[in-house]
Amino acid sequence: MRALPVLQLFFLATLAATTHGSFELDIADQIIHLLRPKTRSGDSHVDDNVSCLSWRLGVETHNIIDWTTVPAACEGYAGDYLLGHQYRKDSEVVAHEAYLYAESLNLTDDGNNLWIFDIDETSLSNLPYFADHGFGVEVLNTTSYGAWMLEGIAPALPESLKLYKKLLALGIKVAFLTGRGESIRNVTETNLMNAGYDSWEKLILKDSSYSGDTAVMYKSSERKKLEGSGYKIIGNIGDQWSDLLGTNVGNRTFKLPNPMYYAS
């Protein structure tokens, strides 16, 4: 059996020794994809004036919008971030704050309290695919990405799975709202369950009638339907700003990091 690189061994040992209060996870749950040795350390640059770290900050704060791909000079930086420690730490902070918020609420146990989860790069992680094929939105528009999705083997983002279980324990129901097409409902259901999401109130996939709408319009419309049927959206978590903007977004929203692609 091939020995693990030193970086991987160090990463696993660090995880085993580190605790994060109520968000401590088993080592097996911590790993989305085996780490690659980093190709560079520190920051890298798009040009002499714009750093990749600053570019990622602009993306996450929604100051940089409508971008079509990771800048070529920053693809290695994006890969290092996503396969390294910081992506997981950033995701953990978001999920932990979401749980603290939910735990603080004085909710009426009427069965109508609902939390919205996006799926890709929120509930499920496509990082194994991107690690093998590159980082950037153009990778999504390929036959290989469609084939990967149909395999239904995307692992859970561990921090989101932990949040999901904590919310259920608080009596909050979960609805998955995704831009995935209705045609892959069975694959999506099976993938979610195999990844650990074993129950939900609603699983909303995109019908072909929404093909001309933006993600903001589509998700706003579906959230409006949920509230119209009596649900109270108390929380909403996603990796894209289009998951969290528009109407009927819920009492509070939480943005997970994603410097791989942008969906409007």
CSV table of C-alpha atoms in Angstrom, one decimal:
chain,number,residue,atom,x,y,z
A,1,MET,CA,0.0,0.0,0.0
A,2,ARG,CA,1.4,3.4,-0.9
A,3,ALA,CA,2.5,5.5,2.0
A,4,LEU,CA,0.6,8.8,2.7
A,5,PRO,CA,2.6,11.9,1.9
A,6,VAL,CA,4.0,13.7,4.9
A,7,LEU,CA,1.5,16.6,4.5
A,8,GLN,CA,-1.4,14.2,4.6
A,9,LEU,CA,-0.1,12.6,7.8
A,10,PHE,CA,0.4,15.9,9.4
A,11,PHE,CA,-3.1,17.0,8.5
A,12,LEU,CA,-4.7,13.8,9.9
A,13,ALA,CA,-2.7,14.1,13.1
A,14,THR,CA,-3.7,17.7,13.5
A,15,LEU,CA,-7.4,16.8,13.1
A,16,ALA,CA,-7.0,14.0,15.7
A,17,ALA,CA,-5.6,16.4,18.2
A,18,THR,CA,-7.9,19.4,17.6
A,19,THR,CA,-11.3,19.9,19.1
A,20,HIS,CA,-14.0,22.5,18.3
A,21,GLY,CA,-16.6,22.2,21.1
A,22,SER,CA,-19.9,20.9,19.9
A,23,PHE,CA,-18.6,20.8,16.3
A,24,GLU,CA,-15.9,18.2,16.9
A,25,LEU,CA,-16.0,15.6,14.1
A,26,ASP,CA,-14.5,12.1,13.7
A,27,ILE,CA,-11.4,12.0,11.5
A,28,ALA,CA,-13.3,9.9,8.9
A,29,ASP,CA,-15.9,12.7,8.6
A,30,GLN,CA,-13.2,15.4,8.3
A,31,ILE,CA,-11.8,14.2,4.9
A,32,ILE,CA,-13.5,15.4,1.8
A,33,HIS,CA,-10.6,14.6,-0.5
A,34,LEU,CA,-7.0,13.5,0.2
A,35,LEU,CA,-4.7,16.5,0.2
A,36,ARG,CA,-2.2,17.1,-2.5
A,37,PRO,CA,1.2,18.6,-1.7
A,38,LYS,CA,0.9,22.4,-2.1
A,39,THR,CA,2.5,23.7,-5.3
A,40,ARG,CA,3.2,27.1,-3.7
A,41,SER,CA,3.2,28.8,-0.4
A,42,GLY,CA,1.7,32.1,0.6
A,43,ASP,CA,0.0,34.3,-1.9
A,44,SER,CA,0.1,34.3,-5.7
A,45,HIS,CA,-0.8,37.1,-8.1
A,46,VAL,CA,-3.1,37.7,-11.0
A,47,ASP,CA,-0.8,40.6,-11.9
A,48,ASP,CA,1.4,43.0,-10.1
A,49,ASN,CA,-1.5,44.8,-8.5
A,50,VAL,CA,-4.1,42.2,-7.6
A,51,SER,CA,-3.4,39.2,-5.4
A,52,CYS,CA,-5.3,36.0,-5.4
A,53,LEU,CA,-6.1,36.3,-1.7
A,54,SER,CA,-7.6,39.7,-2.5
A,55,TRP,CA,-9.5,38.3,-5.4
A,56,ARG,CA,-11.0,35.5,-3.2
A,57,LEU,CA,-12.0,38.2,-0.6
A,58,GLY,CA,-13.8,40.1,-3.4
A,59,VAL,CA,-15.6,37.0,-4.5
A,60,GLU,CA,-16.8,36.0,-1.0
A,61,THR,CA,-17.9,39.5,-0.2
A,62,HIS,CA,-19.8,39.8,-3.5
A,63,ASN,CA,-17.8,42.7,-4.6
A,64,ILE,CA,-16.6,40.7,-7.6
A,65,ILE,CA,-19.6,39.4,-9.5
A,66,ASP,CA,-20.5,37.8,-12.8
A,67,TRP,CA,-17.1,36.2,-13.1
A,68,THR,CA,-16.9,33.3,-15.4
A,69,THR,CA,-13.8,31.4,-14.2
A,70,VAL,CA,-11.0,31.5,-11.7
A,71,PRO,CA,-8.2,33.7,-13.1
A,72,ALA,CA,-5.6,31.4,-14.7
A,73,ALA,CA,-2.9,32.7,-12.3
A,74,CYS,CA,-5.1,31.8,-9.3
A,75,GLU,CA,-6.1,28.3,-10.2
A,76,GLY,CA,-3.3,26.8,-8.1
A,77,TYR,CA,-4.1,29.2,-5.3
A,78,ALA,CA,-7.8,28.1,-5.3
A,79,GLY,CA,-6.8,24.5,-5.3
A,80,ASP,CA,-4.4,25.0,-2.4
A,81,TYR,CA,-7.1,26.8,-0.4
A,82,LEU,CA,-9.8,24.2,-1.1
A,83,LEU,CA,-7.6,21.2,-0.4
A,84,GLY,CA,-5.9,22.7,2.5
A,85,HIS,CA,-6.9,23.7,6.1
A,86,GLN,CA,-8.4,27.1,5.5
A,87,TYR,CA,-11.5,26.1,3.5
A,88,ARG,CA,-12.5,23.6,6.2
A,89,LYS,CA,-11.9,26.2,9.0
A,90,ASP,CA,-13.9,28.8,7.1
A,91,SER,CA,-16.8,26.4,6.6
A,92,GLU,CA,-16.7,25.4,10.2
A,93,VAL,CA,-17.0,29.0,11.4
A,94,VAL,CA,-20.0,29.5,9.2
A,95,ALA,CA,-21.8,26.3,10.3
A,96,HIS,CA,-21.0,27.0,14.0
A,97,GLU,CA,-22.4,30.5,13.8
A,98,ALA,CA,-25.5,29.1,12.1
A,99,TYR,CA,-26.0,26.6,14.9
A,100,LEU,CA,-25.5,29.2,17.7
A,101,TYR,CA,-28.1,31.3,16.0
A,102,ALA,CA,-30.6,28.4,15.7
A,103,GLU,CA,-29.9,27.3,19.3
A,104,SER,CA,-30.7,30.9,20.6
A,105,LEU,CA,-34.2,31.0,19.1
A,106,ASN,CA,-37.3,30.5,21.2
A,107,LEU,CA,-39.2,28.5,18.6
A,108,THR,CA,-42.8,27.4,18.8
A,109,ASP,CA,-43.0,23.7,18.2
A,110,ASP,CA,-45.6,23.9,15.6
A,111,GLY,CA,-43.8,21.8,12.9
A,112,ASN,CA,-43.4,24.8,10.5
A,113,ASN,CA,-39.9,25.9,11.3
A,114,LEU,CA,-37.8,25.3,8.3
A,115,TRP,CA,-34.1,25.7,7.3
A,116,ILE,CA,-33.1,25.9,3.7
A,117,PHE,CA,-29.9,24.1,2.5
A,118,ASP,CA,-28.5,24.4,-1.0
A,119,ILE,CA,-26.9,21.1,-2.2
A,120,ASP,CA,-23.8,21.4,-4.3
A,121,GLU,CA,-20.8,22.8,-2.4
A,122,THR,CA,-23.1,23.3,0.6
A,123,SER,CA,-24.6,19.9,1.6
A,124,LEU,CA,-22.6,17.8,-0.8
A,125,SER,CA,-19.1,18.5,-2.0
A,126,ASN,CA,-17.9,18.1,-5.5
A,127,LEU,CA,-14.3,18.7,-4.4
A,128,PRO,CA,-13.1,15.2,-5.5
A,129,TYR,CA,-14.1,16.0,-9.0
A,130,PHE,CA,-12.6,19.5,-9.1
A,131,ALA,CA,-9.4,18.2,-7.6
A,132,ASP,CA,-9.0,15.9,-10.6
A,133,HIS,CA,-10.3,18.2,-13.3
A,134,GLY,CA,-9.3,21.7,-12.2
A,135,PHE,CA,-11.0,24.6,-10.5
A,136,GLY,CA,-13.3,27.0,-12.4
A,137,VAL,CA,-16.8,27.4,-13.8
A,138,GLU,CA,-15.8,26.1,-17.2
A,139,VAL,CA,-15.2,22.7,-15.7
A,140,LEU,CA,-19.0,22.5,-14.9
A,141,ASN,CA,-19.9,22.7,-18.6
A,142,THR,CA,-18.4,19.4,-19.5
A,143,THR,CA,-19.6,15.9,-20.2
A,144,SER,CA,-17.3,14.6,-17.4
A,145,TYR,CA,-19.0,16.8,-14.8
A,146,GLY,CA,-22.4,15.5,-15.8
A,147,ALA,CA,-21.1,12.0,-15.6
A,148,TRP,CA,-19.7,12.6,-12.1
A,149,MET,CA,-23.0,14.0,-10.9
A,150,LEU,CA,-24.8,10.9,-12.2
A,151,GLU,CA,-22.5,8.7,-10.2
A,152,GLY,CA,-24.1,10.1,-7.1
A,153,ILE,CA,-21.0,9.7,-5.0
A,154,ALA,CA,-20.3,13.2,-3.8
A,155,PRO,CA,-19.4,13.2,-0.1
A,156,ALA,CA,-21.0,15.5,2.4
A,157,LEU,CA,-19.4,18.7,3.4
A,158,PRO,CA,-18.8,17.6,7.0
A,159,GLU,CA,-19.5,21.0,8.6
A,160,SER,CA,-22.9,21.2,6.9
A,161,LEU,CA,-23.8,17.6,7.8
A,162,LYS,CA,-23.0,18.4,11.4
A,163,LEU,CA,-25.2,21.5,11.3
A,164,TYR,CA,-28.0,19.5,9.6
A,165,LYS,CA,-28.0,17.0,12.4
A,166,LYS,CA,-27.9,19.7,15.1
A,167,LEU,CA,-30.9,21.5,13.5
A,168,LEU,CA,-32.9,18.3,13.4
A,169,ALA,CA,-32.2,17.7,17.1
A,170,LEU,CA,-33.6,21.2,17.8
A,171,GLY,CA,-36.8,20.2,16.0
A,172,ILE,CA,-36.2,22.3,12.9
A,173,LYS,CA,-37.1,20.8,9.6
A,174,VAL,CA,-34.8,20.9,6.6
A,175,ALA,CA,-35.6,21.6,2.9
A,176,PHE,CA,-33.0,21.2,0.2
A,177,LEU,CA,-33.4,23.7,-2.6
A,178,THR,CA,-31.0,23.2,-5.5
A,179,GLY,CA,-30.4,24.2,-9.1
A,180,ARG,CA,-30.0,20.6,-10.0
A,181,GLY,CA,-32.6,19.4,-12.6
A,182,GLU,CA,-35.6,17.3,-11.8
A,183,SER,CA,-34.3,14.7,-14.1
A,184,ILE,CA,-31.7,13.6,-11.6
A,185,ARG,CA,-34.0,13.5,-8.5
A,186,ASN,CA,-33.4,9.8,-7.8
A,187,VAL,CA,-29.6,10.1,-8.1
A,188,THR,CA,-29.7,13.2,-5.8
A,189,GLU,CA,-31.9,11.5,-3.2
A,190,THR,CA,-29.7,8.5,-3.1
A,191,ASN,CA,-26.5,10.6,-2.9
A,192,LEU,CA,-27.9,12.7,0.0
A,193,MET,CA,-28.9,9.6,2.0
A,194,ASN,CA,-25.6,7.8,1.4
A,195,ALA,CA,-23.8,11.0,2.5
A,196,GLY,CA,-25.7,11.0,5.8
A,197,TYR,CA,-28.7,13.3,5.1
A,198,ASP,CA,-31.3,10.7,6.0
A,199,SER,CA,-34.4,12.8,6.2
A,200,TRP,CA,-35.9,16.0,4.9
A,201,GLU,CA,-39.1,17.9,4.6
A,202,LYS,CA,-38.7,19.0,1.0
A,203,LEU,CA,-36.3,18.3,-1.8
A,204,ILE,CA,-36.8,20.9,-4.5
A,205,LEU,CA,-35.1,20.5,-7.8
A,206,LYS,CA,-35.3,22.7,-10.8
A,207,ASP,CA,-38.1,22.0,-13.3
A,208,SER,CA,-37.4,22.7,-17.0
A,209,SER,CA,-40.0,25.5,-16.9
A,210,TYR,CA,-37.4,27.5,-14.9
A,211,SER,CA,-34.8,27.2,-17.7
A,212,GLY,CA,-34.8,30.9,-18.6
A,213,ASP,CA,-34.7,32.3,-15.0
A,214,THR,CA,-31.7,33.3,-13.0
A,215,ALA,CA,-30.9,31.3,-9.8
A,216,VAL,CA,-32.0,34.2,-7.7
A,217,MET,CA,-35.4,34.3,-9.4
A,218,TYR,CA,-35.8,30.5,-9.3
A,219,LYS,CA,-34.9,30.2,-5.6
A,220,SER,CA,-36.9,33.2,-4.6
A,221,SER,CA,-40.0,31.7,-6.2
A,222,GLU,CA,-39.6,28.4,-4.5
A,223,ARG,CA,-39.0,29.9,-1.1
A,224,LYS,CA,-42.1,32.1,-1.6
A,225,LYS,CA,-44.1,28.9,-2.3
A,226,LEU,CA,-42.8,27.3,0.9
A,227,GLU,CA,-43.8,30.3,3.0
A,228,GLY,CA,-47.1,30.4,1.2
A,229,SER,CA,-47.8,26.9,2.4
A,230,GLY,CA,-47.2,27.8,6.0
A,231,TYR,CA,-43.5,27.2,6.6
A,232,LYS,CA,-41.4,29.8,8.5
A,233,ILE,CA,-37.9,30.0,6.9
A,234,ILE,CA,-35.8,30.7,10.0
A,235,GLY,CA,-32.4,30.0,8.3
A,236,ASN,CA,-30.9,29.6,4.9
A,237,ILE,CA,-27.4,28.4,4.0
A,238,GLY,CA,-25.6,28.2,0.7
A,239,ASP,CA,-22.3,28.7,-1.1
A,240,GLN,CA,-23.6,31.1,-3.7
A,241,TRP,CA,-24.9,34.6,-3.2
A,242,SER,CA,-27.8,33.6,-5.5
A,243,ASP,CA,-28.8,31.1,-2.8
A,244,LEU,CA,-29.2,34.0,-0.3
A,245,LEU,CA,-30.4,37.0,-2.3
A,246,GLY,CA,-33.9,37.9,-3.7
A,247,THR,CA,-37.1,37.5,-1.8
A,248,ASN,CA,-38.3,35.2,1.1
A,249,VAL,CA,-34.7,34.5,2.0
A,250,GLY,CA,-35.5,33.6,5.7
A,251,ASN,CA,-34.8,35.3,9.0
A,252,ARG,CA,-31.0,34.9,8.6
A,253,THR,CA,-28.7,33.7,5.9
A,254,PHE,CA,-25.2,32.1,6.1
A,255,LYS,CA,-22.7,32.1,3.2
A,256,LEU,CA,-20.3,29.2,2.8
A,257,PRO,CA,-17.0,29.8,0.9
A,258,ASN,CA,-16.8,28.9,-2.8
A,259,PRO,CA,-14.1,30.4,-5.0
A,260,MET,CA,-14.6,27.7,-7.7
A,261,TYR,CA,-17.6,29.1,-9.7
A,262,TYR,CA,-20.3,31.8,-9.7
A,263,ALA,CA,-24.0,31.2,-10.3
A,264,SER,CA,-26.2,34.3,-10.8
